[in-house]
Short mmCIF file of N, CA and C in Angstrom, two decimals:
data_model
loop_
_atom_site.label_atom_id
_atom_site.label_comp_id
_atom_site.label_asym_id
_atom_site.label_seq_id
_atom_site.Cartn_x
_atom_site.Cartn_y
_atom_site.Cartn_z
N MET A 177 57.18 -201.59 210.48
CA MET A 177 55.53 -200.58 210.33
C MET A 177 55.87 -200.03 209.01
N THR A 178 56.44 -200.45 206.91
CA THR A 178 56.71 -199.06 206.54
C THR A 178 55.70 -198.16 205.85
N GLN A 179 56.35 -196.96 205.98
CA GLN A 179 55.35 -195.74 205.48
C GLN A 179 55.61 -195.93 204.28
N ASN A 180 54.22 -195.33 203.72
CA ASN A 180 53.56 -195.41 202.56
C ASN A 180 53.36 -194.40 201.77
N MET A 181 55.10 -193.85 200.69
CA MET A 181 55.54 -192.55 200.52
C MET A 181 54.56 -191.82 199.76
N THR A 182 53.25 -192.74 198.74
CA THR A 182 52.80 -191.79 198.23
C THR A 182 51.65 -191.53 198.92
N ASP A 183 51.48 -191.90 199.81
CA ASP A 183 50.21 -190.69 201.01
C ASP A 183 51.11 -189.78 201.10
N GLN A 184 50.64 -188.43 200.62
CA GLN A 184 50.73 -187.43 200.64
C GLN A 184 50.88 -186.71 202.36
N SER A 185 50.18 -187.05 202.74
CA SER A 185 49.91 -187.00 204.31
C SER A 185 51.21 -187.28 205.16
N GLU A 186 52.22 -187.87 204.75
CA GLU A 186 53.21 -188.75 205.30
C GLU A 186 54.30 -188.54 204.44
N ALA A 187 54.11 -187.76 203.72
CA ALA A 187 55.46 -188.04 202.68
C ALA A 187 56.02 -186.90 203.44
N PRO A 188 57.64 -186.78 203.04
CA PRO A 188 58.53 -185.56 203.47
C PRO A 188 58.57 -184.30 202.89
N GLY A 189 57.87 -183.17 203.63
CA GLY A 189 57.66 -181.73 203.17
C GLY A 189 56.43 -182.03 202.32
N THR A 190 55.04 -182.21 202.98
CA THR A 190 53.86 -182.00 202.46
C THR A 190 53.23 -180.76 202.36
N ILE A 191 52.09 -180.70 201.84
CA ILE A 191 51.69 -179.74 201.20
C ILE A 191 50.96 -178.90 202.99
N ALA A 192 50.91 -180.13 203.43
CA ALA A 192 50.46 -179.73 205.16
C ALA A 192 51.47 -179.08 205.66
N GLU A 193 52.69 -179.36 205.11
CA GLU A 193 53.39 -178.78 206.59
C GLU A 193 53.96 -177.06 205.30
N MET A 194 53.68 -177.04 203.96
CA MET A 194 53.75 -176.05 203.44
C MET A 194 52.39 -174.87 203.76
N LYS A 195 51.16 -175.22 204.14
CA LYS A 195 50.67 -174.66 204.46
C LYS A 195 51.26 -174.06 205.49
N GLU A 196 51.30 -174.92 207.06
CA GLU A 196 52.00 -174.34 208.14
C GLU A 196 52.90 -173.33 207.94
N ALA A 197 54.03 -173.58 207.14
CA ALA A 197 55.09 -172.43 206.99
C ALA A 197 54.62 -171.25 206.42
N VAL A 198 53.71 -171.66 205.50
CA VAL A 198 53.05 -170.36 204.72
C VAL A 198 52.30 -169.16 205.93
N GLY A 199 51.19 -169.88 206.90
CA GLY A 199 50.93 -169.00 207.34
C GLY A 199 52.08 -168.70 208.97
N SER A 200 53.18 -169.54 208.97
CA SER A 200 53.77 -168.66 209.82
C SER A 200 54.96 -167.35 208.89
N LEU A 201 55.05 -167.25 208.04
CA LEU A 201 55.40 -166.47 207.35
C LEU A 201 54.88 -165.49 206.94
N PHE A 202 53.38 -165.63 207.12
CA PHE A 202 52.11 -163.79 207.29
C PHE A 202 52.69 -163.80 208.26
N MET A 203 52.34 -164.42 209.19
CA MET A 203 52.45 -163.95 210.80
C MET A 203 53.56 -163.01 210.86
N LEU A 204 54.96 -164.04 210.98
CA LEU A 204 55.78 -162.84 211.01
C LEU A 204 56.69 -161.76 210.63
N TRP A 205 56.01 -161.63 209.17
CA TRP A 205 55.92 -161.00 208.16
C TRP A 205 55.56 -160.19 209.14
N SER A 206 54.03 -160.14 209.43
CA SER A 206 52.99 -158.87 210.14
C SER A 206 53.92 -157.84 211.50
N ARG A 207 54.74 -158.90 211.88
CA ARG A 207 56.09 -158.67 213.05
C ARG A 207 56.98 -157.62 212.53
N VAL A 208 57.54 -158.05 211.60
CA VAL A 208 58.42 -157.61 210.58
C VAL A 208 57.79 -156.45 210.72
N GLU A 209 56.92 -156.00 210.26
CA GLU A 209 56.20 -154.48 209.65
C GLU A 209 56.07 -153.89 210.77
N ALA A 210 55.23 -154.27 211.68
CA ALA A 210 55.63 -153.61 213.15
C ALA A 210 56.94 -153.21 213.47
N ASP A 211 57.69 -153.66 213.50
CA ASP A 211 58.98 -153.36 213.69
C ASP A 211 59.55 -152.57 213.36
N LEU A 212 59.53 -152.49 211.78
CA LEU A 212 59.97 -151.08 211.08
C LEU A 212 59.44 -150.16 211.59
N VAL A 213 58.25 -149.85 211.35
CA VAL A 213 57.22 -149.14 211.79
C VAL A 213 57.73 -148.32 213.11
N LYS A 214 58.45 -149.61 213.64
CA LYS A 214 58.20 -148.97 215.19
C LYS A 214 60.16 -148.34 215.09
N ALA A 215 61.08 -148.44 214.10
CA ALA A 215 62.36 -148.62 214.35
C ALA A 215 61.92 -146.75 213.34
N LEU A 216 61.68 -146.52 212.49
CA LEU A 216 61.25 -145.18 211.74
C LEU A 216 60.75 -144.33 212.49
N ALA A 217 59.55 -144.29 213.69
CA ALA A 217 58.79 -143.81 214.39
C ALA A 217 60.12 -143.22 215.61
N GLU A 218 61.05 -144.30 215.83
CA GLU A 218 62.09 -144.12 217.05
C GLU A 218 63.61 -142.87 216.09
N LEU A 219 63.33 -143.54 214.97
CA LEU A 219 64.04 -142.81 214.30
C LEU A 219 64.06 -141.69 213.34
N SER A 220 63.14 -141.76 213.74
CA SER A 220 62.36 -139.90 212.62
C SER A 220 60.93 -139.47 213.68
N GLY A 221 60.65 -139.66 214.40
CA GLY A 221 59.01 -138.88 215.29
C GLY A 221 57.97 -139.79 215.28
N PRO A 222 57.02 -139.41 215.64
CA PRO A 222 55.55 -140.67 215.27
C PRO A 222 55.41 -140.34 214.38
N PRO A 223 54.57 -141.25 213.54
CA PRO A 223 53.82 -141.65 211.90
C PRO A 223 53.76 -140.04 211.69
N LYS A 224 53.68 -139.78 210.60
CA LYS A 224 53.29 -138.72 209.48
C LYS A 224 51.90 -139.10 208.48
N ALA A 225 51.45 -138.27 207.91
CA ALA A 225 50.46 -138.53 206.95
C ALA A 225 51.01 -139.20 205.56
N ASP A 226 52.13 -138.80 205.45
CA ASP A 226 53.01 -139.79 204.06
C ASP A 226 53.89 -140.91 204.89
N THR A 227 53.21 -141.20 206.04
CA THR A 227 54.22 -142.45 206.22
C THR A 227 53.87 -143.39 205.48
N PRO A 228 55.19 -144.62 204.50
CA PRO A 228 54.65 -145.40 203.67
C PRO A 228 53.85 -146.50 204.30
N HIS A 229 53.05 -147.20 202.81
CA HIS A 229 52.22 -148.23 203.66
C HIS A 229 52.22 -149.35 201.90
N GLY A 230 52.55 -150.48 203.34
CA GLY A 230 52.90 -151.40 201.98
C GLY A 230 54.25 -152.10 203.34
N ILE A 231 54.74 -153.38 202.89
CA ILE A 231 55.67 -153.95 202.96
C ILE A 231 57.00 -153.03 202.63
N GLY A 232 56.82 -153.28 201.51
CA GLY A 232 58.24 -152.50 200.58
C GLY A 232 58.66 -151.22 200.51
N ARG A 233 57.64 -150.62 200.87
CA ARG A 233 57.71 -148.87 200.73
C ARG A 233 58.16 -149.28 202.62
N THR A 234 57.97 -149.97 203.10
CA THR A 234 58.67 -149.43 204.75
C THR A 234 60.42 -149.89 205.18
N LEU A 235 60.11 -150.88 204.63
CA LEU A 235 61.90 -151.28 204.62
C LEU A 235 62.29 -150.50 203.56
N ALA A 236 62.21 -150.21 202.33
CA ALA A 236 63.00 -149.08 201.32
C ALA A 236 63.00 -147.57 202.79
N ALA A 237 61.72 -147.07 202.88
CA ALA A 237 61.56 -146.04 203.63
C ALA A 237 62.78 -145.93 205.75
N TRP A 238 62.91 -147.39 205.81
CA TRP A 238 63.79 -147.02 207.16
C TRP A 238 65.67 -147.82 206.67
N LYS A 239 65.74 -148.22 205.25
CA LYS A 239 67.08 -148.29 204.54
C LYS A 239 67.03 -146.61 204.38
N ALA A 240 66.77 -146.26 204.00
CA ALA A 240 67.36 -144.41 203.71
C ALA A 240 67.24 -143.58 204.91
N LEU A 241 65.99 -144.38 206.42
CA LEU A 241 66.54 -143.81 207.11
C LEU A 241 67.70 -143.76 207.73
N HIS A 242 68.02 -145.03 207.62
CA HIS A 242 69.85 -144.84 208.00
C HIS A 242 71.10 -144.87 206.86
N GLU A 243 70.52 -144.56 206.00
CA GLU A 243 71.46 -143.98 205.10
C GLU A 243 71.36 -142.58 205.48
N ASP A 244 70.58 -142.18 205.89
CA ASP A 244 70.60 -140.30 206.22
C ASP A 244 71.54 -140.45 207.50
N ILE A 245 71.04 -141.35 208.55
CA ILE A 245 71.61 -141.52 209.43
C ILE A 245 72.64 -141.11 209.67
N ALA A 246 72.91 -142.74 209.68
CA ALA A 246 74.63 -142.83 209.25
C ALA A 246 75.42 -142.62 208.49
N GLY A 247 74.96 -142.15 207.51
CA GLY A 247 76.06 -141.35 206.04
C GLY A 247 76.17 -142.77 205.32
N ARG A 248 76.72 -142.59 204.23
CA ARG A 248 77.16 -144.02 204.14
C ARG A 248 78.92 -143.95 203.51
N GLY A 249 78.91 -145.28 203.66
CA GLY A 249 80.56 -146.61 203.70
C GLY A 249 80.84 -146.49 205.32
N THR A 250 79.82 -146.27 205.78
CA THR A 250 80.42 -146.47 207.66
C THR A 250 80.10 -148.24 207.97
N ASP A 251 80.30 -148.91 208.20
CA ASP A 251 80.07 -149.89 209.63
C ASP A 251 78.62 -150.15 209.83
N HIS A 252 77.78 -149.24 210.18
CA HIS A 252 76.12 -149.42 210.41
C HIS A 252 75.88 -149.44 208.72
N LEU A 253 76.06 -148.53 207.87
CA LEU A 253 74.96 -148.92 206.91
C LEU A 253 75.29 -150.14 206.19
N GLU A 254 76.83 -150.48 206.20
CA GLU A 254 76.94 -152.05 205.38
C GLU A 254 75.92 -152.89 206.11
N VAL A 255 75.77 -152.84 207.38
CA VAL A 255 75.36 -153.93 207.89
C VAL A 255 73.79 -153.43 208.00
N VAL A 256 73.24 -152.36 207.48
CA VAL A 256 72.09 -152.00 207.35
C VAL A 256 71.57 -153.33 206.11
N CYS A 257 72.68 -152.46 204.89
CA CYS A 257 71.98 -153.04 203.96
C CYS A 257 72.46 -154.19 203.79
N ALA A 258 73.24 -154.86 204.36
CA ALA A 258 73.22 -156.50 204.29
C ALA A 258 71.97 -156.62 205.05
N LEU A 259 70.85 -156.13 206.16
CA LEU A 259 69.83 -156.71 206.65
C LEU A 259 68.86 -156.51 205.92
N HIS A 260 68.75 -156.03 205.05
CA HIS A 260 67.92 -155.08 203.95
C HIS A 260 67.83 -156.44 202.78
N GLY A 261 68.85 -156.64 202.26
CA GLY A 261 69.14 -157.87 201.70
C GLY A 261 68.52 -158.67 201.87
N HIS A 262 68.56 -159.28 203.35
CA HIS A 262 67.99 -160.51 203.47
C HIS A 262 66.32 -160.16 203.52
N LEU A 263 65.98 -159.09 204.47
CA LEU A 263 64.74 -158.58 204.12
C LEU A 263 63.77 -158.66 202.74
N ALA A 264 64.54 -158.29 201.58
CA ALA A 264 64.51 -158.09 200.80
C ALA A 264 63.79 -159.14 200.00
N GLY A 265 64.73 -160.12 199.66
CA GLY A 265 64.76 -161.68 199.56
C GLY A 265 63.65 -162.18 200.26
N ALA A 266 63.16 -162.52 201.43
CA ALA A 266 62.34 -163.10 202.52
C ALA A 266 60.69 -162.03 201.73
N LEU A 267 60.79 -160.69 201.81
CA LEU A 267 59.53 -160.25 200.93
C LEU A 267 59.13 -160.75 199.55
N ARG A 268 60.58 -161.27 198.77
CA ARG A 268 60.50 -161.55 197.69
C ARG A 268 59.13 -162.88 197.67
N VAL A 269 60.25 -163.73 197.98
CA VAL A 269 59.55 -165.06 198.63
C VAL A 269 57.71 -164.85 199.26
N ARG A 270 57.72 -164.15 200.14
CA ARG A 270 56.10 -163.43 200.02
C ARG A 270 55.33 -163.09 199.69
N ASN A 271 55.81 -162.14 198.15
CA ASN A 271 55.07 -162.01 197.27
C ASN A 271 54.96 -162.40 196.15
N ALA A 272 55.70 -163.32 196.13
CA ALA A 272 55.38 -163.96 195.09
C ALA A 272 54.46 -165.71 195.17
N ILE A 273 54.40 -165.81 196.54
CA ILE A 273 53.41 -166.73 197.25
C ILE A 273 52.28 -165.93 197.10
N ALA A 274 51.81 -164.49 197.81
CA ALA A 274 50.83 -164.28 198.05
C ALA A 274 50.22 -163.39 196.76
N HIS A 275 51.24 -163.40 195.60
CA HIS A 275 50.77 -162.54 194.69
C HIS A 275 51.09 -163.36 193.35
N GLY A 276 51.63 -164.54 193.54
CA GLY A 276 51.82 -164.87 191.95
C GLY A 276 51.71 -166.62 192.30
N LEU A 277 51.06 -167.08 193.13
CA LEU A 277 51.00 -168.89 193.21
C LEU A 277 50.38 -169.08 192.07
N GLU A 278 51.01 -170.18 191.59
CA GLU A 278 50.03 -170.92 190.43
C GLU A 278 49.29 -171.81 190.50
N SER A 279 50.61 -172.53 190.91
CA SER A 279 50.16 -174.37 191.69
C SER A 279 50.87 -174.94 192.64
N TYR A 280 50.61 -175.84 193.09
CA TYR A 280 52.11 -176.61 194.36
C TYR A 280 51.38 -178.10 193.86
N GLY A 281 52.35 -178.66 194.55
CA GLY A 281 52.32 -179.95 194.47
C GLY A 281 54.25 -180.89 195.38
N ILE A 282 54.27 -181.97 195.07
CA ILE A 282 54.85 -182.77 195.37
C ILE A 282 55.70 -183.55 194.28
N ALA A 283 57.67 -183.11 194.03
CA ALA A 283 58.03 -183.82 193.80
C ALA A 283 58.22 -184.76 193.61
N GLY A 284 58.55 -185.78 192.33
CA GLY A 284 58.49 -186.73 192.27
C GLY A 284 56.83 -187.33 192.05
N SER A 285 57.67 -188.71 190.36
CA SER A 285 55.71 -188.77 190.75
C SER A 285 55.09 -189.68 191.74
N ASP A 286 56.07 -190.55 192.22
CA ASP A 286 55.68 -191.37 194.00
C ASP A 286 55.67 -190.13 194.96
N GLY A 287 55.57 -189.30 194.88
CA GLY A 287 55.04 -188.07 196.06
C GLY A 287 56.76 -188.34 197.34
N SER A 288 57.12 -189.11 196.78
CA SER A 288 58.18 -189.21 197.73
C SER A 288 59.04 -187.51 197.88
N GLY A 289 59.18 -186.67 196.74
CA GLY A 289 59.53 -185.56 197.36
C GLY A 289 59.46 -184.58 197.73
N GLU A 290 60.09 -183.49 197.88
CA GLU A 290 59.75 -182.29 198.41
C GLU A 290 58.61 -181.50 198.21
N ALA A 291 57.47 -180.71 198.68
CA ALA A 291 56.66 -180.38 198.34
C ALA A 291 57.01 -178.58 197.84
N TYR A 292 56.48 -177.91 196.77
CA TYR A 292 57.12 -177.00 195.91
C TYR A 292 54.93 -176.30 196.19
N PHE A 293 55.75 -175.04 195.54
CA PHE A 293 54.63 -174.35 195.04
C PHE A 293 55.03 -173.36 193.80
N GLN A 294 54.64 -173.60 192.78
CA GLN A 294 55.24 -172.95 191.70
C GLN A 294 54.39 -171.52 191.55
N CYS A 295 55.56 -170.25 191.69
CA CYS A 295 55.02 -169.20 191.46
C CYS A 295 55.52 -168.19 190.19
N ARG A 296 54.80 -166.86 189.61
CA ARG A 296 55.16 -166.14 188.62
C ARG A 296 54.65 -165.12 189.06
N LEU A 297 55.42 -163.64 188.87
CA LEU A 297 55.80 -163.02 189.50
C LEU A 297 55.97 -162.14 188.17
N LYS A 298 55.62 -160.74 187.80
CA LYS A 298 56.15 -159.77 186.36
C LYS A 298 56.81 -161.07 186.03
N ASP A 299 56.32 -162.15 185.06
CA ASP A 299 56.78 -163.04 184.24
C ASP A 299 57.75 -163.55 184.30
N ALA A 300 57.91 -163.76 185.73
CA ALA A 300 59.38 -164.16 186.29
C ALA A 300 58.94 -165.94 187.51
N PRO A 301 59.31 -167.12 186.53
CA PRO A 301 58.63 -167.83 186.91
C PRO A 301 59.87 -168.67 188.46
N GLU A 302 58.77 -169.33 189.49
CA GLU A 302 59.98 -169.43 190.66
C GLU A 302 59.36 -170.44 190.95
N VAL A 303 60.68 -171.46 191.51
CA VAL A 303 59.70 -172.67 192.27
C VAL A 303 60.17 -172.90 194.37
N ILE A 304 59.16 -172.54 195.06
CA ILE A 304 59.45 -172.50 196.17
C ILE A 304 59.08 -173.75 196.80
N THR A 305 60.32 -174.21 197.69
CA THR A 305 60.32 -175.56 198.14
C THR A 305 60.80 -175.35 199.96
N LEU A 306 59.40 -176.51 199.86
CA LEU A 306 59.27 -176.07 201.79
C LEU A 306 60.87 -175.96 202.05
N ARG A 307 62.20 -176.40 201.86
CA ARG A 307 63.40 -176.13 202.46
C ARG A 307 63.78 -175.00 202.25
N HIS A 308 63.27 -174.05 201.12
CA HIS A 308 63.16 -172.77 200.82
C HIS A 308 62.71 -172.11 201.99
N LEU A 309 61.35 -172.42 201.72
CA LEU A 309 60.59 -171.46 203.21
C LEU A 309 61.08 -171.39 204.60
N LYS A 310 61.31 -172.71 204.54
CA LYS A 310 61.95 -172.59 206.29
C LYS A 310 63.04 -171.99 206.35
N ALA A 311 63.97 -171.61 205.29
CA ALA A 311 65.07 -170.90 205.40
C ALA A 311 64.82 -169.19 205.20
N CYS A 312 63.58 -168.91 204.73
CA CYS A 312 63.16 -167.78 204.63
C CYS A 312 62.84 -167.21 205.84
N LEU A 313 61.60 -168.43 206.84
CA LEU A 313 61.85 -168.46 207.84
C LEU A 313 62.35 -168.06 209.16
N SER A 314 63.42 -168.65 209.22
CA SER A 314 64.80 -168.54 209.81
C SER A 314 65.35 -167.52 209.99
N ARG A 315 65.48 -166.77 208.67
CA ARG A 315 66.36 -166.06 208.56
C ARG A 315 65.77 -164.64 208.86
N LEU A 316 64.06 -164.52 208.36
CA LEU A 316 63.30 -163.32 208.71
C LEU A 316 62.90 -163.37 210.42
N ALA A 317 63.08 -164.38 211.21
CA ALA A 317 62.64 -164.57 212.53
C ALA A 317 63.87 -163.73 213.34
N GLY A 318 65.63 -164.38 212.67
CA GLY A 318 67.08 -163.80 213.08
C GLY A 318 66.26 -161.99 213.21
N ALA A 319 65.70 -161.77 211.81
CA ALA A 319 66.08 -160.04 211.32
C ALA A 319 65.18 -159.30 212.86
N ARG A 320 64.46 -159.93 212.94
CA ARG A 320 63.19 -158.92 213.80
C ARG A 320 64.15 -158.32 215.25
N MET A 321 64.98 -159.02 215.65
CA MET A 321 65.96 -158.85 216.68
C MET A 321 66.34 -157.30 215.87
N HIS A 322 67.60 -157.57 214.83
CA HIS A 322 68.60 -156.97 213.81
C HIS A 322 67.57 -155.90 213.80
N ILE A 323 66.63 -155.60 213.53
CA ILE A 323 65.86 -154.06 213.39
C ILE A 323 65.87 -153.14 214.47
N SER A 324 65.89 -153.56 215.83
CA SER A 324 65.98 -152.97 217.06
C SER A 324 67.36 -152.95 217.10
N ARG A 325 68.37 -154.25 216.97
CA ARG A 325 69.43 -153.27 217.55
C ARG A 325 70.05 -152.55 216.37
N LEU A 326 69.98 -152.31 215.51
CA LEU A 326 70.79 -151.39 214.53
C LEU A 326 69.56 -149.97 214.95
N THR A 327 68.62 -149.86 214.94
CA THR A 327 67.38 -148.51 215.85
C THR A 327 68.92 -148.14 216.65
N TYR A 328 68.80 -148.93 217.71
CA TYR A 328 69.67 -148.29 218.96
C TYR A 328 70.70 -147.84 218.57
N ALA A 329 71.20 -148.86 217.69
CA ALA A 329 73.14 -148.35 216.95
C ALA A 329 73.11 -147.21 216.61
N ALA A 330 71.95 -146.83 215.64
CA ALA A 330 71.49 -145.17 214.88
C ALA A 330 71.47 -144.56 215.94
N LEU A 331 70.60 -144.54 216.65
CA LEU A 331 70.54 -143.57 218.14
C LEU A 331 71.65 -143.08 218.61
N HIS A 332 72.77 -144.22 218.67
CA HIS A 332 73.72 -143.54 219.63
C HIS A 332 75.05 -144.06 219.08
N PRO A 333 75.50 -143.19 217.60
CA PRO A 333 76.24 -143.52 217.41
C PRO A 333 77.43 -143.42 217.72
N GLY A 334 77.91 -143.08 219.17
CA GLY A 334 79.23 -142.95 220.13
C GLY A 334 79.69 -143.67 220.60
N GLU A 335 78.75 -144.98 220.58
CA GLU A 335 78.42 -146.06 222.24
C GLU A 335 80.14 -146.79 222.01
N ARG A 336 80.41 -147.28 222.93
CA ARG A 336 81.49 -147.88 223.04
C ARG A 336 80.45 -149.43 222.58
N GLY A 337 81.23 -150.22 222.26
CA GLY A 337 80.63 -151.81 221.17
C GLY A 337 80.11 -151.56 220.46
N LEU A 338 79.61 -151.02 219.57
CA LEU A 338 79.00 -150.81 218.78
C LEU A 338 79.54 -151.48 217.37
N GLN A 339 80.84 -152.09 217.35
CA GLN A 339 82.06 -153.06 216.18
C GLN A 339 81.12 -154.02 216.96
N SER A 340 81.28 -154.81 218.21
CA SER A 340 80.67 -155.81 218.30
C SER A 340 79.56 -156.01 217.75
N LEU A 341 78.37 -155.06 218.17
CA LEU A 341 77.04 -155.27 217.89
C LEU A 341 76.95 -155.84 216.18
N TYR A 342 77.68 -154.54 215.26
CA TYR A 342 77.94 -154.85 213.93
C TYR A 342 78.30 -156.04 213.51
N ASP A 343 79.45 -156.95 214.29
CA ASP A 343 80.07 -158.60 214.06
C ASP A 343 79.41 -159.36 214.54
N ASP A 344 78.32 -158.69 215.29
CA ASP A 344 77.41 -160.20 216.25
C ASP A 344 76.42 -159.97 214.85
N VAL A 345 75.71 -158.91 214.58
CA VAL A 345 74.25 -159.31 213.53
C VAL A 345 75.15 -159.58 212.08
N THR A 346 76.25 -159.61 211.60
CA THR A 346 76.59 -159.90 210.70
C THR A 346 76.90 -161.67 210.03
N ASP A 347 77.15 -161.61 211.80
CA ASP A 347 77.61 -163.28 211.66
C ASP A 347 76.17 -163.70 212.01
N LEU A 348 75.19 -163.59 212.87
CA LEU A 348 74.13 -164.10 212.56
C LEU A 348 73.42 -164.24 211.37
N MET A 349 73.52 -163.16 210.41
CA MET A 349 72.89 -163.41 208.80
C MET A 349 73.48 -164.28 208.20
N ARG A 350 74.78 -164.05 208.55
CA ARG A 350 75.40 -165.40 207.95
C ARG A 350 75.02 -166.92 208.09
N ARG A 351 74.73 -167.16 209.32
CA ARG A 351 74.26 -168.39 209.38
C ARG A 351 72.69 -168.75 209.04
N HIS A 352 71.99 -167.62 208.89
CA HIS A 352 70.80 -167.86 208.02
C HIS A 352 70.79 -167.81 206.74
N GLU A 353 71.60 -168.18 205.97
CA GLU A 353 71.96 -167.75 204.85
C GLU A 353 71.65 -168.81 204.12
N ASP A 354 70.87 -169.10 202.62
CA ASP A 354 70.50 -170.35 202.01
C ASP A 354 72.13 -170.98 202.07
#
């Protein structure tokens, strides 16, 4: 039996798969944001009235708190900055889809190409493919574990084995790069 590649429901990288990946992205971001809020509370105490709202502000506050605790130039801070970069990239993808989706489709006139979203934020056009979206999900899923591990490291700066933790986090992030 031959596959009809013009039928988008059976084409590689279908719109249905994109929708599923977007749902996963938003669900995963809700968990990452909760992890960041939990880390902020562990590092600085219970949330205050001026606790940042919004994922971007929460992510920035998390990084700033690590900078205050760890000091600049430490291995800890290097890993925090790398993770922050991964999260900021994933947040950019999330925001492009949430706030700048213009169109979607399947690349290739015969429908045999990959599904994509055409987005625009701040007059910067961006095409997000299913492959790109899945890579973003992979990085984001790994980041959840790293948030709690780096929080632990910040709270226990003299503990043995932290360099191994930093090396492990760095290695895992490298595996999830595009």
